[in-house]
Short mmCIF file of C-alpha atoms in Angstrom, two decimals:
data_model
loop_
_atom_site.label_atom_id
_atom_site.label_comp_id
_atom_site.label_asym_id
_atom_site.label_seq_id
_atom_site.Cartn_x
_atom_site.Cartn_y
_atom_site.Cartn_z
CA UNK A 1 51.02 29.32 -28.78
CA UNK A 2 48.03 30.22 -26.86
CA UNK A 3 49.33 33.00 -24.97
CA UNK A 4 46.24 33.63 -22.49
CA UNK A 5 46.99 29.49 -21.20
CA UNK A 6 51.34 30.52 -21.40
CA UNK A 7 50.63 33.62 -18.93
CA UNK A 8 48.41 31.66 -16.67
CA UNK A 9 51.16 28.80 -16.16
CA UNK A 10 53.58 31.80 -15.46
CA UNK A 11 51.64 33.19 -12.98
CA UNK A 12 50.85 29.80 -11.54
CA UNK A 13 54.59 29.12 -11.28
CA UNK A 14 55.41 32.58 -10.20
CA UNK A 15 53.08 32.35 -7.15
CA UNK A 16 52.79 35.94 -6.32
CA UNK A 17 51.10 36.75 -3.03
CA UNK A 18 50.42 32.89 -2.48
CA UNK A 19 47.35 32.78 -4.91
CA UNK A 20 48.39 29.82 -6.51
CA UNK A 21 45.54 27.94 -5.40
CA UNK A 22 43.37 30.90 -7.49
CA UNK A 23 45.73 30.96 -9.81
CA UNK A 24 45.91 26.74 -10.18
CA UNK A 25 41.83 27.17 -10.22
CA UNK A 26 41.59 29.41 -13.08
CA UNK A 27 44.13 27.29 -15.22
CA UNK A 28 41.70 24.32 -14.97
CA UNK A 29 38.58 26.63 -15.56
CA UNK A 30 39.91 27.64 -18.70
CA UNK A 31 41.04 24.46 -19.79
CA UNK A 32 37.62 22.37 -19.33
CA UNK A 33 35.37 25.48 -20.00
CA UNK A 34 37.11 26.79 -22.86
CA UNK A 35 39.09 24.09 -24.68
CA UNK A 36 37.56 20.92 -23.53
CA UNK A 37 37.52 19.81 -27.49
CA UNK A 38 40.98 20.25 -27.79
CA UNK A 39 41.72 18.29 -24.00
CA UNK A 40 39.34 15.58 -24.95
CA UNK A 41 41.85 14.75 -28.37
CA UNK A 42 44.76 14.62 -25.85
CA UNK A 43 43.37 12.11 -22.74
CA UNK A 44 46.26 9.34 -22.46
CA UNK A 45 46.81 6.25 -20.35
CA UNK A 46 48.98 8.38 -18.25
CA UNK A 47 46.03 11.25 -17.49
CA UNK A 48 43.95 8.08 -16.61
CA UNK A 49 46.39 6.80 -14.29
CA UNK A 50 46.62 10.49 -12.73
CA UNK A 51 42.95 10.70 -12.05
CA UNK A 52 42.66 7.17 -10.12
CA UNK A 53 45.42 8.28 -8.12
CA UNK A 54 43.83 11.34 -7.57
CA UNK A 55 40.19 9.93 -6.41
CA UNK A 56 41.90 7.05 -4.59
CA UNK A 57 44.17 9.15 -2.32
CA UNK A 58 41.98 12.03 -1.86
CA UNK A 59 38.86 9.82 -1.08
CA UNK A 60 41.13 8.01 1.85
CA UNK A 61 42.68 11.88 2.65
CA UNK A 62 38.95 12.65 2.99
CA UNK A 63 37.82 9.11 5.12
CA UNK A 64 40.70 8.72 7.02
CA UNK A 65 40.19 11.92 8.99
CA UNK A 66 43.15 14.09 7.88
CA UNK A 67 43.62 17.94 8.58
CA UNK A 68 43.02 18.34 5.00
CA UNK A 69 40.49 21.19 4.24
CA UNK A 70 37.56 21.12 1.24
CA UNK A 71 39.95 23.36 -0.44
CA UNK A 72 43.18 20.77 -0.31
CA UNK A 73 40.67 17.83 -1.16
CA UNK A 74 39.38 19.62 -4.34
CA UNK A 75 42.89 20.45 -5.56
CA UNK A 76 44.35 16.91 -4.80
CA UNK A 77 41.36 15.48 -6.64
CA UNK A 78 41.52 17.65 -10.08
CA UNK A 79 44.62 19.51 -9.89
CA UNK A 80 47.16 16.61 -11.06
CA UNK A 81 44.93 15.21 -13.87
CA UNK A 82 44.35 19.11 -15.28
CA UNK A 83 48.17 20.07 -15.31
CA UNK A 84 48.81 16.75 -17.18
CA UNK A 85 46.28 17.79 -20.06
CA UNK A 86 46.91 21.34 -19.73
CA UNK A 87 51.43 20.33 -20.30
CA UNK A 88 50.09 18.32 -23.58
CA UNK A 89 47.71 21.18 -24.60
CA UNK A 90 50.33 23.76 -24.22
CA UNK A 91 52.68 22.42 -27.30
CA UNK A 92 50.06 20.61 -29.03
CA UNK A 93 50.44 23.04 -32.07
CA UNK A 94 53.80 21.57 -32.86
CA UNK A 95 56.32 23.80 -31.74
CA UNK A 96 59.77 23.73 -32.27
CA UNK A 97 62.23 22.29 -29.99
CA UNK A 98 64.05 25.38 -29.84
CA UNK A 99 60.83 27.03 -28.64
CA UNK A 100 59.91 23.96 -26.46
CA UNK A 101 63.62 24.15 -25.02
CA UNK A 102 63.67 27.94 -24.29
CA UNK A 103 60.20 27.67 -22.85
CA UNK A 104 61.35 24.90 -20.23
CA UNK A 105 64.22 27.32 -19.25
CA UNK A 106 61.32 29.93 -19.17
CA UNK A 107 59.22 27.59 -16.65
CA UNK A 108 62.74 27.04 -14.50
CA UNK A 109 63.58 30.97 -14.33
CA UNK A 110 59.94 31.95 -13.22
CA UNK A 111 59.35 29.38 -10.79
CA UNK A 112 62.72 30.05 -9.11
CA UNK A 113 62.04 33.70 -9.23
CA UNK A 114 60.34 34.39 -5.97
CA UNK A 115 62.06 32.14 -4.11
CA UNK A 116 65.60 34.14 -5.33
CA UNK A 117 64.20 37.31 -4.89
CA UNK A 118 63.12 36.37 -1.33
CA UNK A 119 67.01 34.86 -0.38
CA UNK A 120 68.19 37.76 -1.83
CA UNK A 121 66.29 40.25 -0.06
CA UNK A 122 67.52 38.34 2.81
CA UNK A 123 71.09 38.64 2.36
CA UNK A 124 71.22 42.48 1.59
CA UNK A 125 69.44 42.97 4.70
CA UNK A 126 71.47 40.73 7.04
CA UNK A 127 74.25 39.16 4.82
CA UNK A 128 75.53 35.01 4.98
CA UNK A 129 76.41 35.03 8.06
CA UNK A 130 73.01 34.24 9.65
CA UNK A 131 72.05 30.94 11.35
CA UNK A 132 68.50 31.11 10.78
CA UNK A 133 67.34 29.14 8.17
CA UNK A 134 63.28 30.75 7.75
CA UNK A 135 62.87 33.64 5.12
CA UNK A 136 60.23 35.65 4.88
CA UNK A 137 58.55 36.14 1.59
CA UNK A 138 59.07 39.00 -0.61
CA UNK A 139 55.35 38.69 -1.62
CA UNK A 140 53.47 38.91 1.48
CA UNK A 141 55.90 38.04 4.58
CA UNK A 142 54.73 34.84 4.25
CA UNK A 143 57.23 32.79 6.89
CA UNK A 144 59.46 29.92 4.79
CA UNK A 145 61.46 26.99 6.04
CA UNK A 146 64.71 26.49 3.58
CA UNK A 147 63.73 23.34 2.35
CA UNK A 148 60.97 24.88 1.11
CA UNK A 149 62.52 27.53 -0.48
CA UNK A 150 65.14 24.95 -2.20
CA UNK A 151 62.11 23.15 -3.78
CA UNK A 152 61.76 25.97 -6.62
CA UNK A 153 65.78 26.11 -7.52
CA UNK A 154 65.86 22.85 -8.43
CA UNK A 155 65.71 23.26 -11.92
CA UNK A 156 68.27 26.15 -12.10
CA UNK A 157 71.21 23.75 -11.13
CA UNK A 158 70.92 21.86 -14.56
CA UNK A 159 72.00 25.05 -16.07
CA UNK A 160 75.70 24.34 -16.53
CA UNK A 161 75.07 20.92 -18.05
CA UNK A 162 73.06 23.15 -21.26
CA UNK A 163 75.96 25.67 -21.05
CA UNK A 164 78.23 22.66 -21.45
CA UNK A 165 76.44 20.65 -24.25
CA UNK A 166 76.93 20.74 -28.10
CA UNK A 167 73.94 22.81 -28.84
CA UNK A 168 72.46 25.15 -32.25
CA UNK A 169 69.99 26.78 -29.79
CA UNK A 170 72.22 28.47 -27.53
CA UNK A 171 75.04 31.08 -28.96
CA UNK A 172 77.88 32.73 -26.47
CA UNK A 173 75.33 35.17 -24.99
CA UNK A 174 72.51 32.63 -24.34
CA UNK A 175 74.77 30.55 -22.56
CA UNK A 176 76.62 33.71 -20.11
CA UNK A 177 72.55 34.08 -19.41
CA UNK A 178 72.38 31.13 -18.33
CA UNK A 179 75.69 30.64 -16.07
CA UNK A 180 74.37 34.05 -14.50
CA UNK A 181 71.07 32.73 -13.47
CA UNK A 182 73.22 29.68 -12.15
CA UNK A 183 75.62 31.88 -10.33
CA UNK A 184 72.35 33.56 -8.29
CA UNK A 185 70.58 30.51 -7.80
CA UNK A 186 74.08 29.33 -6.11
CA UNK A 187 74.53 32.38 -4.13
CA UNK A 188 71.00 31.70 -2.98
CA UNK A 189 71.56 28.12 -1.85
CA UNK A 190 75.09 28.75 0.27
CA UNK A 191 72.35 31.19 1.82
CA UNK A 192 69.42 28.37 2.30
CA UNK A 193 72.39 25.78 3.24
CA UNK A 194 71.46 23.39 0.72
CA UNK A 195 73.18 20.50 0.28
CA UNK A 196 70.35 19.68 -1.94
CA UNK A 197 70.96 21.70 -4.86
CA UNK A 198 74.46 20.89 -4.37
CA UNK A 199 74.11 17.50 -4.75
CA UNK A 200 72.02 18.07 -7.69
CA UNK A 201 74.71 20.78 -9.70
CA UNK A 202 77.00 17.96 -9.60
CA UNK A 203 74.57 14.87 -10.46
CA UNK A 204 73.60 17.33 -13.51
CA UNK A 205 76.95 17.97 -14.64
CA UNK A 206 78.01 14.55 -14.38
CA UNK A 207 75.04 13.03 -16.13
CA UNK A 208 75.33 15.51 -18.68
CA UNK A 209 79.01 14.80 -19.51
CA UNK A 210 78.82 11.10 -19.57
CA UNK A 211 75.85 11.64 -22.23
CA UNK A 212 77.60 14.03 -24.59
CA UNK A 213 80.81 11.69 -24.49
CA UNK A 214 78.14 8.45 -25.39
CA UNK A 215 76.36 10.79 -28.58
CA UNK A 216 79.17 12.91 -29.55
CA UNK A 217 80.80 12.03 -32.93
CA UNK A 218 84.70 10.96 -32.27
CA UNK A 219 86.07 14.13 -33.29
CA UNK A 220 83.57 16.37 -31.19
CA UNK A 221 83.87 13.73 -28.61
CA UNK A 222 87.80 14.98 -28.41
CA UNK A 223 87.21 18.43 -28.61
CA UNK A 224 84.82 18.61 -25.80
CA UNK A 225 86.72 16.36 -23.32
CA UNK A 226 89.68 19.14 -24.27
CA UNK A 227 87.13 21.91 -23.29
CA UNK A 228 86.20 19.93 -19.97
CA UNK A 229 90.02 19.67 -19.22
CA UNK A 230 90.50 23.33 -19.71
CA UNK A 231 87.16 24.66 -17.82
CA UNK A 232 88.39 22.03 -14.88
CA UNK A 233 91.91 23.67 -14.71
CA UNK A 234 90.79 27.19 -14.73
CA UNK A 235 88.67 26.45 -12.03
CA UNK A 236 90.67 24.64 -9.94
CA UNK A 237 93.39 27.30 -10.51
CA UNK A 238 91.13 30.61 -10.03
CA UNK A 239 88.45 29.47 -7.64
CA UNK A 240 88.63 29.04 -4.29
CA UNK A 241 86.09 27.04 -1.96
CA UNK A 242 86.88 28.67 1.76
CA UNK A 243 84.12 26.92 4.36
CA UNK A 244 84.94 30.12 6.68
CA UNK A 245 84.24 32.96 4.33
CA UNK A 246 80.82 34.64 5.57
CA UNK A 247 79.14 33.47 2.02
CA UNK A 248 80.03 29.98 3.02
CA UNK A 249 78.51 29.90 6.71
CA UNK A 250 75.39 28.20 6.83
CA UNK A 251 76.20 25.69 4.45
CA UNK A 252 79.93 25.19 5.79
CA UNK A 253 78.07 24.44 8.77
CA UNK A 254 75.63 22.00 7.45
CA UNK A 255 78.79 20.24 5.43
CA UNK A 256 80.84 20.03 8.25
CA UNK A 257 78.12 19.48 11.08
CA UNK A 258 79.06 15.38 11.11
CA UNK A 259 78.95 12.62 9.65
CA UNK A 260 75.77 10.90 11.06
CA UNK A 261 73.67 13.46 9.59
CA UNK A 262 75.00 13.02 6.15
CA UNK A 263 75.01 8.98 6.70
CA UNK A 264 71.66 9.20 7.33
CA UNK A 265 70.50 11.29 4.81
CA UNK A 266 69.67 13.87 7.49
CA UNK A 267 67.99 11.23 10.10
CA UNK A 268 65.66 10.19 6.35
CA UNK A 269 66.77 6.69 6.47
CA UNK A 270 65.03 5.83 9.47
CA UNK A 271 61.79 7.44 8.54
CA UNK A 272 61.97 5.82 5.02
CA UNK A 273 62.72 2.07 6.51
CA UNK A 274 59.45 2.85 9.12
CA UNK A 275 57.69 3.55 6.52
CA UNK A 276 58.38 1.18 4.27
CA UNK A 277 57.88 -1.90 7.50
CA UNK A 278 54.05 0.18 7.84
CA UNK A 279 53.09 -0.60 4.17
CA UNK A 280 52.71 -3.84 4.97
CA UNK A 281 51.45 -3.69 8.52
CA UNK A 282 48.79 -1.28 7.20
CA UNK A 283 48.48 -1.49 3.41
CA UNK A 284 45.40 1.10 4.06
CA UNK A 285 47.59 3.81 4.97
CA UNK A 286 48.41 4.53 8.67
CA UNK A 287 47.97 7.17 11.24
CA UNK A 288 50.86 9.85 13.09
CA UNK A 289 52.07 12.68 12.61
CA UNK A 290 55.48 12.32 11.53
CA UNK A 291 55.92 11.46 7.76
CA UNK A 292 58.38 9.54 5.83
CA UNK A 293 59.83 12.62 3.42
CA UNK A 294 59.54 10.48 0.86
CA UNK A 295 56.60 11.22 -1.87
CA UNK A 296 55.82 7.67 -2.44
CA UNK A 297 56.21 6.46 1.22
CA UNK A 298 53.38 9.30 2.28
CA UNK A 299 51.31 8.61 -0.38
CA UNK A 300 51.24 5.21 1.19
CA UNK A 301 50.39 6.71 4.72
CA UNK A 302 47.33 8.69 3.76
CA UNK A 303 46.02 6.60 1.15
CA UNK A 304 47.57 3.28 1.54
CA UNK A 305 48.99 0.68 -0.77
CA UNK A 306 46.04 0.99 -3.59
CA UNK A 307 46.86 5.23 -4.53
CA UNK A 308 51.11 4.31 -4.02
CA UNK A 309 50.24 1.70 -6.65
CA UNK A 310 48.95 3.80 -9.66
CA UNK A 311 51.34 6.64 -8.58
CA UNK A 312 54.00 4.40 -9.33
CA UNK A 313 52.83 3.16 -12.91
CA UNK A 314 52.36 6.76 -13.17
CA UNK A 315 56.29 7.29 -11.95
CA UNK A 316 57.17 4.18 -13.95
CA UNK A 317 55.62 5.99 -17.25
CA UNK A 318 57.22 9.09 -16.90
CA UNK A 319 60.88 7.67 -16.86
CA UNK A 320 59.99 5.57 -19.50
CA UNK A 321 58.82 8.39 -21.46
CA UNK A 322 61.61 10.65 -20.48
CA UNK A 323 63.89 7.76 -21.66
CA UNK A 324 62.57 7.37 -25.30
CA UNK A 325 62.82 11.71 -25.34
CA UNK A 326 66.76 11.28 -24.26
CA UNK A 327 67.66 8.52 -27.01
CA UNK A 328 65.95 9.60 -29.90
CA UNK A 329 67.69 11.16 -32.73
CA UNK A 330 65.26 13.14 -33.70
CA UNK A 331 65.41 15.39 -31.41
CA UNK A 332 68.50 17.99 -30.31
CA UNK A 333 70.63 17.12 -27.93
CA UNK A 334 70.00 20.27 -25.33
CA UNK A 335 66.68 19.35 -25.47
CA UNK A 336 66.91 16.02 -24.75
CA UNK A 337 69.44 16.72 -21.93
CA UNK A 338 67.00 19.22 -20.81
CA UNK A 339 64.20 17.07 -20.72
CA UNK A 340 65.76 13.81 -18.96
CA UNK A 341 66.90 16.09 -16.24
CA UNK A 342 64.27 17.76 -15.41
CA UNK A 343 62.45 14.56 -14.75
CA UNK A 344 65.55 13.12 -13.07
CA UNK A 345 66.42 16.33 -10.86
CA UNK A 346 62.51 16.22 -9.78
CA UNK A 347 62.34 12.44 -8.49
CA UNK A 348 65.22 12.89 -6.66
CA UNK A 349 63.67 15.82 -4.41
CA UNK A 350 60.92 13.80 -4.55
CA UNK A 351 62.47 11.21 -2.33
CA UNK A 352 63.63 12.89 0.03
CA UNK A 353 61.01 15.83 0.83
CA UNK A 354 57.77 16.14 1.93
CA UNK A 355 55.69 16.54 -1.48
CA UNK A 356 51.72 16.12 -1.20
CA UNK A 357 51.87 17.53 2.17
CA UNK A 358 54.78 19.87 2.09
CA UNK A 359 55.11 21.44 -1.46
CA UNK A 360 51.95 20.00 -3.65
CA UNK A 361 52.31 22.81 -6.22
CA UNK A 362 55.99 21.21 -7.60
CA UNK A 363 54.01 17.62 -8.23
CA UNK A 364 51.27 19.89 -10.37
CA UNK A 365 54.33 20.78 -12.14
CA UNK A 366 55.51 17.69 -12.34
CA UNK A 367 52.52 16.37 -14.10
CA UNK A 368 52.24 19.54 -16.14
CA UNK A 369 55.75 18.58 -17.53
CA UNK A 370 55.23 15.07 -18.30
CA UNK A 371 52.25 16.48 -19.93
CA UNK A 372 54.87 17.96 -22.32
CA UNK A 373 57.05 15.14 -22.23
CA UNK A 374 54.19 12.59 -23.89
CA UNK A 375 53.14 15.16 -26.30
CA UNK A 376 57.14 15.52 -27.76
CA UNK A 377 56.50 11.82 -27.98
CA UNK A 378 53.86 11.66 -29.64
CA UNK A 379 54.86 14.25 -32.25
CA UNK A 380 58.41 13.88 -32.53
CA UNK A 381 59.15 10.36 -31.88
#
């Protein structure tokens, strides 16, 4: 693996001292000025359908008068295209999928890590019981809004459903690794108040269970229903959920705070219907300040119906892919569970956050994956 590319995606991920811009600009230097014959091999339909999006919607960005600066404009325009190559690059020495898997876990760890160290900070120094939902960074002091500090946990809460699977990469001790990373990144989100990530541990497990039932061989398929039995009686039997323990106080609050709020997807569905009316009574994007939290909706806004187009056969492409990755035999089943939710887990934040305008970096990501996701394709498949 080329280690100096591995440490500069950690460090991109990690984000320390918000240089991720730097960091981000560094990752495409090296790629174009050092290994543009091995990028040039790996340029896809998908990467072309990344870089019209990326010229369409930053050239409107640019015309239409936003608040972006140079900076923002340059990033929007190369960024998405270079993380795509740069995900295909990466493993484009044939890996293994154990080495594949355990890097994804790798990716998921580090990019949660600030963010948990920053909660965490934040509960030794004033505990649960806090109704403040902004955290200051434990880089820089950097001031945080919950939702943004979710974002980068995401991929933690798909933990259980690779402690749960039939898998010969993970023994006994890989797996308590992972459940403790899982038990922080929980701790973390009673503490944000996410219902978010909770939503998302549960989608996870679910999606995960129904799979290994469909693939499993009758006689494992018995066993592991057996296991799921016992697991689901222990807990029931030796944990408790108590909405007025101090742990449990912001996000007791935010489950029990009504039921409008959780009808309406926390006041979402009327932004995304608005928005969705505006695409066609301004299919060039529209102006106003309040957005639709909804990655495909405010792609539409800046850059109107032309960008939303090739983002969706971009969107379109990547669940296809990640679809042929989680039915193919030839390819092990923690893997393949690993893979489909990460993509899965991903497009659901992205419909209901702010994404281009609220936290770009996790859509560089996002490409950088599916980057990784075409090139298992390609040489597994």
């Amino acid at each position: 693996m080329d280690i100096i590319g591995l440490m500069l995606m950690f460090l991109f991920l990690l984000n320390p001292y918000s240089l991720v811009i730097y960091i981000g600009y560094l990752i495409v230097i090296y790629v174009v000025a050092f290994k543009i014959g091995s990028i040039t091999k790996l340029i896809d339909s998908e990467a072309l359908i990344l870089i019209l999006f990326s010229f369409i919607y930053t050239s409107f960005d640019f015309l239409g008068g936003g608040d972006s600066g140079i900076q923002i404009l340059i990033i929007q325009a190369i960024f998405p295209f270079s993380f795509y190559i740069f995900g295909k690059y990466l493993i484009s020495n044939k890996l293994s999928q154990k080495d594949i898997f355990f890097l994804l876990i790798s990716f998921a760890v580090i990019y949660s890590a600030s963010s948990v160290a920053t909660v965490l900070k934040d509960i030794l120094e004033g505990g649960f019981a806090q109704v403040n939902r902004d955290f200051s960074s434990v880089w820089d002091g950097r001031e945080i809004l919950a939702t943004g500090m979710a974002g980068y946990l995401i991929y933690n809460v798909t933990f259980p459903s690779f402690i749960i699977s039939k898998s010969r990469f993970l023994n006994v001790f890989g797996r308590l690794i992972l459940l403790f990373f899982y038990f922080v990144t929980i701790l973390c989100s009673f503490r944000l108040g996410s219902r978010t990530l909770i939503t998302l541990t549960v989608f996870s497990l679910l999606f995960s269970i129904v799979y290994q039932i469909i693939i499993l061989k009758p006689k494992d398929k018995f066993i592991f229903i057996i296991q799921l039995i016992v697991i689901s009686l222990l807990l029931l039997n030796f944990v408790s959920i108590d909405l007025e323990a101090d742990y449990f106080s912001t996000l007791g609050h935010r489950l029990t705070e009504g039921t409008t709020s959780a009808s309406s997807a926390g006041g979402r569905t009327e932004l995304w219907l608005n928005g969705f009316a505006n695409m066609f009574e301004h299919p060039l994007g529209w102006q106003g300040e309040e957005y639709g939290h909804n990655l495909w909706i405010d792609t539409a806004k800046v850059s109107g119906l032309l960008s939303l187009f090739f983002l969706l056969v971009f969107t379109v492409k990547s669940i296809t892919n990640t679809k042929k990755i989680v039915f193919s035999n030839n390819i092990d089943p923690s893997l393949r569970i690993c893979l489909g939710l990460f993509t899965i887990v991903t497009l659901i934040f992205f419909f209901g956050e702010p994404i281009l305008e609220g936290n770009i970096y996790l859509f560089f990501f996002f490409c950088f994956y599916q980057g990784i996701v075409k090139r298992i394709i390609e040489i597994e498949t």
